[in-house]
Coordinates of C-alpha atoms in Angstrom, one line a residue:
Chain G
M81 CA -29.1 49.8 111.0
D82 CA -25.8 50.7 109.4
R83 CA -25.8 54.4 108.5
L84 CA -24.4 53.6 105.0
Y85 CA -26.9 50.9 104.2
Q86 CA -29.7 53.0 102.7
L87 CA -27.2 55.3 101.0
L88 CA -25.7 52.3 99.2
Q89 CA -29.0 50.6 98.4
N90 CA -30.3 53.9 96.9
R91 CA -27.4 53.9 94.5
I92 CA -28.0 50.5 92.9
E93 CA -30.7 48.3 91.5
G94 CA -29.2 45.2 93.1
V95 CA -29.6 44.0 96.6
V96 CA -27.6 45.1 99.6
S97 CA -27.5 42.9 102.7
T98 CA -26.1 43.5 106.2
P99 CA -24.4 41.1 108.6
D100 CA -27.7 40.0 110.2
Q101 CA -28.7 38.7 106.8
F102 CA -25.5 36.9 105.8
H103 CA -25.3 33.2 105.1
P104 CA -22.4 31.6 107.0
A105 CA -21.0 30.5 103.7
Q106 CA -20.4 34.1 102.7
L107 CA -17.9 34.5 105.5
T108 CA -15.4 32.1 104.1
N109 CA -14.5 30.4 100.8
F110 CA -13.8 26.9 99.7
G111 CA -10.5 26.9 101.6
N112 CA -12.4 27.3 104.9
L113 CA -9.1 28.8 106.2
H114 CA -10.1 32.4 106.7
H115 CA -13.3 33.7 108.1
W116 CA -14.1 37.3 107.5
T117 CA -17.2 39.3 108.0
P118 CA -18.0 42.0 105.4
R119 CA -19.9 45.2 106.2
F120 CA -22.2 44.7 103.2
V121 CA -22.8 42.0 100.7
V122 CA -24.0 43.4 97.4
E123 CA -25.6 41.4 94.7
P124 CA -25.3 43.7 91.7
A125 CA -27.8 43.7 88.9
S126 CA -25.5 45.2 86.3
A127 CA -22.1 46.6 85.5
Q128 CA -23.5 50.0 86.3
D129 CA -24.2 48.6 89.8
V130 CA -20.7 47.4 90.1
A131 CA -19.3 50.8 89.0
A132 CA -21.7 52.5 91.5
V133 CA -20.5 50.2 94.3
V134 CA -16.8 51.0 93.6
A135 CA -17.6 54.7 93.5
F136 CA -19.5 54.4 96.7
A137 CA -16.6 52.5 98.3
R138 CA -14.1 55.2 97.3
E139 CA -16.3 57.9 98.7
H140 CA -16.6 56.2 102.0
G141 CA -13.2 54.6 102.4
L142 CA -14.4 51.0 102.0
T143 CA -12.8 48.2 100.2
V144 CA -14.5 46.0 97.6
S145 CA -13.9 42.3 97.3
V146 CA -15.3 40.1 94.6
R147 CA -16.9 36.8 95.0
G148 CA -17.9 34.4 92.3
S149 CA -18.5 30.8 93.5
A150 CA -15.7 31.4 96.1
H151 CA -13.7 28.3 95.1
S152 CA -10.5 30.2 96.1
Q153 CA -8.8 29.1 99.2
S154 CA -6.8 32.0 100.4
R155 CA -7.8 35.6 101.1
L156 CA -9.9 36.0 98.0
A157 CA -13.7 36.1 97.6
I158 CA -14.1 37.2 101.3
S159 CA -14.1 40.6 102.8
N160 CA -13.0 41.9 106.2
G161 CA -15.3 44.8 106.9
G162 CA -15.7 46.0 103.4
I163 CA -18.2 45.4 100.6
L164 CA -18.4 41.9 99.2
L165 CA -19.7 41.9 95.6
S166 CA -21.5 38.6 95.1
M167 CA -21.3 38.3 91.3
P168 CA -23.6 35.3 90.6
S169 CA -26.4 37.8 90.4
M170 CA -24.9 38.8 87.1
R171 CA -25.5 35.7 85.1
R172 CA -26.9 36.7 81.7
I173 CA -25.7 34.7 78.7
S174 CA -26.2 36.3 75.2
P175 CA -26.7 34.2 72.2
P176 CA -23.5 33.2 70.4
D177 CA -22.5 35.3 67.4
A178 CA -23.8 34.2 64.0
S179 CA -20.7 32.1 63.2
G180 CA -20.7 30.4 66.6
G181 CA -17.2 31.7 67.2
T182 CA -17.8 33.8 70.4
V183 CA -20.4 34.4 73.1
D184 CA -20.9 37.3 75.5
V185 CA -21.5 36.4 79.1
E186 CA -21.6 38.4 82.4
G187 CA -18.9 37.9 84.9
G188 CA -21.1 35.9 87.3
V189 CA -22.1 33.2 84.8
V190 CA -21.4 29.7 86.1
W191 CA -19.5 27.7 83.5
R192 CA -22.0 24.8 83.8
D193 CA -24.9 27.1 82.8
L194 CA -22.9 28.3 79.8
V195 CA -22.1 24.7 78.8
R196 CA -25.7 23.7 79.0
A197 CA -26.9 26.8 77.1
L198 CA -24.5 26.0 74.3
A199 CA -25.0 22.3 74.1
P200 CA -27.9 22.2 71.6
Q201 CA -25.6 24.0 69.1
H202 CA -22.6 21.7 69.9
L203 CA -20.6 24.7 70.9
V204 CA -18.2 24.7 73.9
P205 CA -15.6 27.1 75.3
P206 CA -12.2 25.7 74.4
V207 CA -11.1 25.3 78.0
L208 CA -13.3 24.2 80.9
T209 CA -12.3 23.7 84.5
N210 CA -12.9 20.3 86.2
N211 CA -15.4 22.0 88.5
L212 CA -18.1 23.7 86.3
S213 CA -19.7 25.3 89.3
V214 CA -17.3 28.2 89.2
T215 CA -17.9 31.5 87.6
V216 CA -16.5 33.0 84.4
G217 CA -15.2 36.1 86.1
G218 CA -13.6 34.1 88.9
T219 CA -11.6 31.7 86.8
L220 CA -10.6 34.3 84.3
A221 CA -9.1 36.3 87.2
I222 CA -7.0 33.3 88.2
G223 CA -6.2 31.7 84.9
G224 CA -8.6 28.8 84.4
L225 CA -7.0 25.4 83.5
G226 CA -8.6 22.3 82.2
L227 CA -8.1 19.0 80.3
T228 CA -7.6 20.9 77.0
S229 CA -5.1 23.4 78.3
F230 CA -2.3 21.6 76.7
K231 CA -3.9 22.7 73.4
Y232 CA -5.6 26.0 74.2
G233 CA -3.8 27.4 77.2
T234 CA -5.8 29.0 80.0
Q235 CA -9.4 30.1 79.8
G236 CA -8.0 33.6 79.8
D237 CA -6.2 32.8 76.5
N238 CA -9.6 32.3 74.9
V239 CA -11.1 35.7 75.7
Q240 CA -11.7 38.3 72.9
E241 CA -12.9 41.2 74.9
L242 CA -13.7 42.2 78.5
D243 CA -15.8 44.9 80.3
V244 CA -13.9 45.7 83.5
V245 CA -14.9 48.1 86.3
T246 CA -11.6 49.5 87.6
G247 CA -10.8 50.6 91.1
T248 CA -11.6 54.1 90.1
G249 CA -15.2 53.1 89.3
E250 CA -14.7 53.4 85.6
K251 CA -16.2 50.8 83.2
I252 CA -13.7 50.1 80.4
T253 CA -14.1 47.8 77.4
C254 CA -10.7 46.3 76.7
D255 CA -9.2 43.8 74.4
R256 CA -5.8 42.9 72.9
K257 CA -5.6 46.4 71.3
R258 CA -7.8 48.7 73.4
S259 CA -6.6 49.2 76.9
S260 CA -4.6 46.1 76.4
D261 CA -2.8 46.5 79.7
L262 CA -6.1 46.3 81.5
F263 CA -7.2 43.4 79.4
W264 CA -4.1 41.3 80.1
G265 CA -4.0 42.6 83.7
S266 CA -7.6 41.3 84.3
L267 CA -6.7 37.8 83.0
A268 CA -4.9 36.0 85.8
G269 CA -4.6 39.3 87.5
L270 CA -6.4 38.2 90.7
G271 CA -8.9 41.0 90.5
Q272 CA -6.4 43.6 91.5
A273 CA -6.9 46.0 88.6
G274 CA -10.6 45.6 88.0
I275 CA -13.8 43.6 88.2
I276 CA -14.8 41.6 85.1
T277 CA -18.4 42.3 84.4
R278 CA -18.6 40.9 80.9
A279 CA -16.4 38.6 78.8
R280 CA -16.5 37.7 75.1
L281 CA -15.4 34.1 75.1
N282 CA -14.1 32.1 72.2
L283 CA -16.1 29.0 71.3
R284 CA -15.3 25.9 69.4
R285 CA -17.5 23.3 67.8
A286 CA -17.5 20.0 69.7
K287 CA -18.4 16.6 68.3
P288 CA -21.4 15.0 70.0
M289 CA -19.7 12.0 71.5
T290 CA -16.5 11.3 73.5
R291 CA -14.5 8.2 73.9
T292 CA -12.2 8.0 76.9
Y293 CA -9.5 5.3 77.3
Y294 CA -8.8 4.6 80.9
L295 CA -5.1 3.7 81.0
L296 CA -3.1 2.9 84.1
Y297 CA 0.6 3.2 84.7
D298 CA 2.5 1.6 87.5
E299 CA 5.6 3.7 87.2
L300 CA 6.0 7.5 87.0
H301 CA 8.6 7.7 84.2
G302 CA 6.6 5.5 81.9
F303 CA 3.5 7.7 82.5
L304 CA 5.5 10.9 81.8
E305 CA 6.8 9.5 78.6
D306 CA 3.4 8.6 77.4
A307 CA 1.9 11.9 78.6
K308 CA 4.4 13.8 76.5
R309 CA 3.8 11.5 73.5
A310 CA 0.0 12.0 73.8
M311 CA 0.4 15.8 73.9
E312 CA 2.6 15.8 70.9
S313 CA 0.6 13.3 68.9
G314 CA -2.1 15.9 68.1
V315 CA -4.9 13.3 68.1
W316 CA -6.3 13.7 71.6
D317 CA -8.9 16.3 72.6
H318 CA -8.7 16.0 76.4
L319 CA -6.0 14.6 78.7
E320 CA -6.5 13.9 82.4
S321 CA -4.3 12.1 85.0
W322 CA -3.8 11.6 88.7
A323 CA -1.6 9.9 91.1
S324 CA -3.6 7.2 92.9
P325 CA -2.5 5.6 96.2
C326 CA -2.7 1.9 96.9
P327 CA -2.1 1.6 100.7
Q328 CA 0.5 -0.9 101.7
G329 CA 0.4 -0.9 105.5
T330 CA 2.4 1.3 107.8
K331 CA 6.0 2.4 108.0
P332 CA 7.9 4.7 110.4
V333 CA 8.2 8.3 109.3
A334 CA 10.5 10.1 111.8
G335 CA 9.8 7.2 114.2
R336 CA 6.0 7.4 114.0
R337 CA 4.2 4.8 112.0
Q338 CA 2.0 6.1 109.2
V339 CA 0.1 4.5 106.4
F340 CA 2.1 4.5 103.2
A341 CA 1.1 3.7 99.6
R342 CA 2.4 2.4 96.3
W343 CA 1.4 5.0 93.8
F344 CA -0.2 4.4 90.4
Y345 CA -0.9 6.8 87.6
P346 CA -4.3 6.7 85.9
F347 CA -4.2 8.4 82.6
H348 CA -7.5 9.2 80.8
L349 CA -7.2 10.1 77.1
T350 CA -10.3 11.4 75.3
V351 CA -11.3 12.0 71.7
E352 CA -14.5 13.6 70.5
F353 CA -16.2 11.8 67.6
D354 CA -19.3 11.7 65.5
P355 CA -21.4 8.5 66.1
E356 CA -21.2 7.5 62.4
D357 CA -17.4 7.8 62.5
P358 CA -16.1 6.1 65.7
P359 CA -12.4 6.3 66.6
D360 CA -9.9 3.6 65.6
D361 CA -8.8 2.3 69.0
A362 CA -5.7 0.5 67.8
E363 CA -4.5 3.5 65.8
L364 CA -5.1 5.9 68.7
L365 CA -3.4 3.8 71.3
G366 CA -0.5 2.7 69.2
G367 CA 2.8 3.7 70.7
L368 CA 1.5 4.0 74.3
R369 CA 2.8 1.6 76.9
P370 CA 0.4 1.5 79.8
F371 CA 0.6 -1.1 82.6
D372 CA -3.1 -1.8 81.9
H373 CA -6.0 -0.6 79.8
L374 CA -8.9 -0.7 82.2
Y375 CA -11.9 0.6 80.4
T376 CA -13.2 2.5 77.3
D377 CA -16.0 4.8 77.9
D378 CA -18.3 6.3 75.3
V379 CA -20.5 9.2 76.6
P380 CA -22.1 12.3 75.1
T381 CA -19.8 15.2 75.2
I382 CA -22.0 17.2 77.5
D383 CA -21.8 14.4 80.0
F384 CA -18.1 14.1 79.7
L385 CA -17.7 17.8 80.5
E386 CA -19.8 17.2 83.6
R387 CA -17.9 14.0 84.6
M388 CA -16.7 15.4 87.9
T389 CA -20.1 16.4 89.2
P390 CA -20.8 12.9 90.7
V391 CA -17.4 13.0 92.4
F392 CA -18.0 16.4 93.9
D393 CA -21.5 15.2 95.0
L394 CA -19.9 12.3 96.8
W395 CA -17.4 14.7 98.6
K396 CA -20.4 16.8 99.6
Q397 CA -22.4 13.9 100.9
G398 CA -19.4 12.6 102.8
G399 CA -18.9 16.0 104.5
T400 CA -15.4 16.6 103.2
W401 CA -16.6 19.5 101.0
K402 CA -16.7 21.5 104.3
H403 CA -13.2 20.5 105.4
V404 CA -10.2 22.8 105.1
H405 CA -9.0 22.8 101.5
A406 CA -5.4 23.9 101.2
W407 CA -4.6 22.8 97.7
V408 CA -1.0 23.1 96.5
E409 CA -1.1 23.2 92.7
T410 CA 2.1 23.9 90.8
I411 CA 3.2 23.9 87.2
L412 CA 6.5 22.3 87.1
P413 CA 9.3 22.3 84.5
W414 CA 9.2 19.0 82.7
E415 CA 12.8 18.1 83.6
R416 CA 12.1 18.5 87.3
A417 CA 8.6 16.9 87.4
A418 CA 9.7 13.4 88.2
D419 CA 12.1 14.5 90.9
C420 CA 9.5 16.7 92.5
I421 CA 6.7 14.1 92.3
E422 CA 8.9 11.3 93.5
S423 CA 10.1 13.3 96.5
V424 CA 6.5 14.1 97.6
L425 CA 4.4 11.0 97.1
P426 CA 6.3 8.4 99.1
D427 CA 5.5 10.2 102.4
L428 CA 2.1 11.6 101.5
P429 CA -0.4 9.9 103.8
P430 CA -3.2 8.4 101.6
S431 CA -5.7 9.5 104.3
I432 CA -5.1 13.1 103.4
L433 CA -6.8 12.5 100.1
V434 CA -10.1 11.4 101.4
G435 CA -12.3 14.0 99.7
G436 CA -9.4 15.1 97.5
H437 CA -6.9 13.8 95.1
V438 CA -3.4 14.3 93.5
L439 CA -3.7 15.8 90.1
L440 CA -1.2 15.5 87.3
W441 CA -1.8 17.5 84.2
P442 CA 0.5 17.5 81.2
A443 CA 0.8 21.0 79.8
K444 CA 2.4 23.1 77.0
G445 CA 4.1 26.3 78.0
K446 CA 3.5 28.2 74.7
S447 CA -0.2 27.5 74.7
S448 CA -0.7 30.5 77.0
R449 CA -0.1 34.2 76.2
S450 CA -1.4 35.6 79.5
R451 CA 1.2 37.9 80.9
F452 CA 0.4 37.3 84.5
F453 CA -0.3 33.6 84.3
M454 CA 3.1 32.6 85.4
R455 CA 4.6 29.3 84.3
P456 CA 8.1 27.9 84.1
P457 CA 10.1 28.4 80.9
G458 CA 10.0 25.5 78.5
E459 CA 7.6 24.0 76.0
T460 CA 6.6 20.9 77.9
L461 CA 5.4 21.3 81.5
M462 CA 3.7 19.2 84.1
G463 CA 1.0 20.3 86.5
F464 CA 1.2 18.7 89.9
G465 CA -1.6 19.3 92.5
V466 CA -2.0 17.9 95.9
L467 CA -5.6 18.6 96.7
P468 CA -6.4 17.5 100.3
A469 CA -9.5 17.9 102.4
I470 CA -8.4 18.3 106.0
P471 CA -10.7 18.1 109.0
P472 CA -10.3 21.5 110.6
R473 CA -9.0 20.0 113.8
F474 CA -6.0 18.6 111.9
W475 CA -5.2 21.7 110.0
E476 CA -2.4 23.0 112.2
Q477 CA -0.8 19.5 112.1
A478 CA -1.0 19.3 108.3
R479 CA 0.0 22.9 107.7
P480 CA 3.9 22.5 107.9
M481 CA 3.7 19.7 105.5
L482 CA 1.7 21.7 103.0
D483 CA 3.9 24.8 103.5
N484 CA 7.0 22.7 102.8
L485 CA 5.3 21.1 99.8
G486 CA 4.6 24.5 98.3
R487 CA 8.1 25.7 98.9
L488 CA 9.5 22.5 97.5
T489 CA 7.7 22.8 94.3
E490 CA 8.9 26.4 94.0
V491 CA 12.5 25.4 94.7
M492 CA 12.1 22.8 91.9
G493 CA 11.3 25.7 89.5
G494 CA 7.6 25.4 89.6
K495 CA 5.0 28.2 89.5
R496 CA 2.0 28.0 91.7
Y497 CA -1.6 28.1 90.6
L498 CA -3.1 30.9 92.7
S499 CA -6.6 29.8 93.5
G500 CA -5.1 27.3 96.1
Y501 CA -3.4 27.7 99.4
I502 CA -1.2 30.8 99.2
D503 CA 0.2 32.5 102.3
W504 CA 3.1 34.5 100.9
D505 CA 5.0 37.5 102.0
Q506 CA 6.0 40.1 99.5
D507 CA 9.3 38.5 98.6
R508 CA 7.6 35.3 97.5
W509 CA 5.0 37.2 95.5
R510 CA 7.9 39.0 93.8
E511 CA 9.6 35.7 93.2
H512 CA 6.5 34.3 91.7
F513 CA 5.9 37.1 89.2
G514 CA 9.6 37.6 88.5
D515 CA 10.1 40.3 85.9
Q516 CA 6.3 40.8 85.8
W517 CA 6.1 41.9 89.4
E518 CA 6.9 45.6 88.6
P519 CA 4.4 45.7 85.7
Y520 CA 1.8 44.0 88.0
C521 CA 2.4 46.6 90.7
A522 CA 2.2 49.4 88.1
L523 CA -1.1 48.1 86.9
K524 CA -2.4 48.2 90.4
R525 CA -1.3 51.7 90.9
K526 CA -2.8 52.8 87.6
Y527 CA -6.2 51.1 87.8
D528 CA -6.7 50.8 91.6
P529 CA -4.8 53.7 93.0
D530 CA -6.6 53.6 96.4
S531 CA -6.1 49.9 96.8
L532 CA -9.8 49.2 97.1
L533 CA -10.0 46.0 95.2
N534 CA -9.6 42.6 96.8
P535 CA -7.3 43.6 99.6
G536 CA -5.5 41.1 101.9
F537 CA -4.1 38.7 99.3
V538 CA -1.3 40.3 97.4
P539 CA 0.9 42.5 99.7
F540 CA 1.6 45.2 97.3
P541 CA 4.1 47.9 98.1
S542 CA 2.3 51.2 98.7
A543 CA -0.2 51.3 95.9
R544 CA 0.2 55.0 95.6
P545 CA 3.5 56.3 96.7
A546 CA 3.4 59.7 98.5
G547 CA 3.3 62.6 96.1
V548 CA 2.1 60.5 93.2
P549 CA -1.4 61.5 92.1
A550 CA -4.1 58.9 91.5
A551 CA -4.5 57.8 87.9
G552 CA -7.5 59.1 86.0
Chain O
M276 CA 23.7 7.0 130.0
P277 CA 23.7 10.0 127.7
L278 CA 26.8 10.5 125.5
G279 CA 28.4 13.9 125.2
F280 CA 27.6 15.6 121.9
G281 CA 30.7 16.2 119.9
T282 CA 32.7 13.2 121.3
P283 CA 34.0 10.2 119.2
E284 CA 31.8 7.9 121.3
W285 CA 28.7 9.9 120.3
A286 CA 29.7 9.7 116.6
T287 CA 30.3 5.9 116.9
A288 CA 26.9 5.5 118.6
L289 CA 25.2 7.5 115.8
E290 CA 26.8 5.3 113.1
S291 CA 25.4 2.3 114.9
A292 CA 22.0 3.8 115.3
I293 CA 21.8 4.7 111.6
N294 CA 22.8 1.2 110.6
A295 CA 20.2 -0.3 113.0
S296 CA 17.4 1.8 111.6
S297 CA 15.2 0.0 109.0
E298 CA 13.4 3.3 108.5
Y299 CA 16.7 4.9 107.3
R300 CA 17.7 1.8 105.3
N301 CA 14.5 1.9 103.3
A302 CA 14.2 5.7 103.0
A303 CA 17.8 6.1 101.9
A304 CA 18.2 3.0 99.7
S305 CA 19.1 5.2 96.7
W306 CA 21.0 7.9 98.6
G307 CA 24.7 8.1 97.6
V308 CA 24.3 5.5 94.8
G309 CA 26.1 6.9 91.8
F310 CA 27.0 10.1 93.6
N311 CA 28.9 11.2 96.7
G312 CA 26.3 11.0 99.5
S313 CA 28.6 12.0 102.3
I314 CA 27.1 14.8 104.3
L315 CA 28.8 17.3 106.6
L316 CA 26.5 18.5 109.3
A317 CA 27.9 21.9 110.3
F318 CA 26.8 23.0 113.8
E319 CA 27.9 26.6 113.9
R320 CA 28.7 28.2 117.2
G321 CA 26.0 29.9 119.1
G322 CA 23.9 29.4 122.2
A323 CA 25.7 27.0 124.4
L324 CA 28.1 25.9 121.7
E325 CA 31.2 27.9 122.0
Q326 CA 33.0 26.5 119.0
G327 CA 31.6 25.1 115.8
L328 CA 31.3 21.3 115.5
Y329 CA 31.4 19.4 112.2
L330 CA 30.1 15.9 111.8
L331 CA 31.0 14.0 108.7
L332 CA 28.6 11.2 107.8
K333 CA 29.6 8.8 105.0
L334 CA 26.3 7.6 103.6
Q335 CA 25.6 5.2 100.8
G336 CA 22.7 3.0 99.8
G337 CA 20.9 3.2 103.2
R338 CA 24.1 2.5 105.2
C339 CA 26.4 4.7 107.3
L340 CA 30.0 3.8 106.4
G341 CA 31.5 6.2 108.9
A342 CA 30.7 9.0 111.3
E343 CA 33.2 11.3 112.9
F344 CA 33.6 14.9 114.1
V345 CA 36.2 16.6 111.8
P346 CA 37.9 19.9 111.7
G347 CA 35.7 22.4 109.9
P348 CA 34.2 24.5 108.5
S349 CA 34.3 22.6 105.2
R350 CA 35.3 19.2 103.9
P351 CA 36.2 18.5 100.2
D352 CA 35.2 14.8 100.7
A353 CA 31.6 15.8 101.6
G354 CA 29.1 15.8 98.7
F355 CA 26.8 17.9 100.7
T356 CA 27.0 20.3 103.7
L357 CA 24.1 21.3 105.9
R358 CA 25.1 24.4 107.7
A359 CA 23.1 26.1 110.5
P360 CA 23.5 27.7 113.9
Y361 CA 23.6 25.3 116.8
T362 CA 20.4 26.9 118.2
L363 CA 18.6 25.9 115.0
W364 CA 20.0 22.4 115.0
R365 CA 18.7 22.1 118.6
E366 CA 15.2 23.1 117.4
I367 CA 15.4 20.5 114.7
L368 CA 16.6 17.8 116.9
S369 CA 14.0 18.5 119.5
G370 CA 11.3 18.4 116.8
T371 CA 10.1 22.0 117.1
T372 CA 11.4 22.8 113.6
L373 CA 11.3 20.5 110.6
A374 CA 14.6 20.1 108.9
A375 CA 12.8 20.4 105.6
S376 CA 11.3 23.7 106.6
A377 CA 14.8 25.0 107.7
I378 CA 16.2 24.0 104.3
L379 CA 13.3 25.3 102.2
T380 CA 13.2 28.7 104.0
G381 CA 17.0 29.1 103.7
K382 CA 17.6 29.1 107.5
M383 CA 19.7 26.0 107.0
R384 CA 22.2 26.5 104.2
V385 CA 22.8 23.7 101.7
E386 CA 26.1 23.3 99.9
G387 CA 25.8 20.7 97.1
N388 CA 23.0 19.8 94.8
T389 CA 19.9 21.1 96.6
I390 CA 17.6 19.4 94.1
A391 CA 19.2 16.0 94.8
L392 CA 19.0 16.6 98.5
L393 CA 15.3 17.5 98.3
K394 CA 14.6 14.5 96.0
H395 CA 15.6 12.3 98.9
A396 CA 13.7 14.2 101.6
G397 CA 12.6 11.0 103.3
A398 CA 16.2 9.8 103.7
H399 CA 17.2 13.0 105.4
R400 CA 14.2 13.1 107.7
S401 CA 15.0 9.6 108.9
L402 CA 18.6 10.6 109.3
I403 CA 17.7 13.5 111.5
H404 CA 15.4 11.2 113.4
C405 CA 18.4 8.9 114.1
V406 CA 20.4 11.9 115.4
A407 CA 17.5 13.1 117.5
S408 CA 16.9 9.7 119.0
L409 CA 20.4 9.3 120.5
D410 CA 20.5 9.7 124.2
T411 CA 22.6 12.8 124.2
R412 CA 24.1 15.3 126.7
F413 CA 24.1 18.6 124.7
P414 CA 26.2 21.6 125.7
G415 CA 24.3 23.7 128.2
T416 CA 22.1 20.8 129.4

């Protein structure tokens, strides 16, 4: 038995497990790219447990990595010989406040559970990710994007208050005024300053039904024009789009024949409505110029929010959920979006998208205030995500293409979304954060002076330069 | 019979190979249309190459209108220059390094509008494939 096991277990109410008890899934994350074995997995019962674990780690020279639903794909949510905090054990949801404007939840709450808990009151968080199986603490630490982000920004932009356990083991309540550096540093901060144990989230009142118009575009520029028009019209509640391949046979690529596709652009525009006051289709769709209008779907709002669940279930049944996921998601400046997308899609083998897809999400730059959620300058932006599921034996073959795709989107002025496939040296991290790199490093030095938290992802310069005492 | 790299015969053979490639014709259909698509490939000295070599390719609409080795190191009539040490070019032509990787990592230097170049990545990949496919006697081999 590990000599530290009992000491750690004695310090907390939650459960400590050792490698002989680990589930194989705890050794990797959704990316299935990195496989690390922690020394302990801890399922904390409370924020006090989290603070005790961090204090214990400091005393014994261990690191602490935080795992929600582990939908990250790089060196996050896994631990190499340290303590892995498995946060879904902290899943308490408080009742919404009297006005229905906010709700307090623990960091390990899964968004689906929150959506279902709020549904009877027709309340929803302003922004929800496509995958509702991820945790509040996890997506807030990355940013959290969804179909309403063009209106409301990231999930992090819709937080009122946080409880954060820092790398010194201190539990701090922070908001836009109190310890605001920690507040903003915890939102899209990749868990480098602290561990989110509680969040007070904004809520909005949703109408009970949704109507979604399934439009199809056969040409990128026409789609982009209508996407911009839809964002600016102010009438849509949710916008969702993809690039969808229609295979056309094979063509030579550097002399080797590979399947190629003609790409189409489905664009789903959704409004919420009360059953007694259905939307006026002609008025809503006026001015849009799709290639085709394929379908109009009325579903209860709760079902709309869970619309991706059957898709993910299919991927799980098909086995692709366990493939390598090396997603390259980038927020592009609007003026470069067409160039970038058109340079990538012609040679993207449609087969790489079995169990995945190519996402396009129209976005507004000023909808986000998060300091560390990096996006290109400009009011209108376009998200572009190539989300493949790659059989592990083909990973090394696919890797150069995805490396180049990531670099290409960055050269085009894009900023990467950081839950995906990221394997950067310090220069590229510095480039990503730009003028926020130094504040980000300073935040790390202040709140995690011993570099305990979530090591292995961001290659910080020495977290505590020689001669500089630890903060606090 | 391999042709010697850097000779007029090799350049002429490359022009023919490009124009015979349906892959290039399709991938580069819009390259050089409305802008100067001529590319100078600058093979900088190093390894077995004792002096730099500069290959000017006049490219437009999926066709090669001319290929010749020219005095370097720059050409005002080239819309783009791709500049790299010969050793890196050899890696690219042998398939051990992707040209796109070399460009995106900065190992190959681009002079000209990088965005325009990247937008036509497929055209340049098929161009490199044409170069790599020529039966060539390289320096030092």
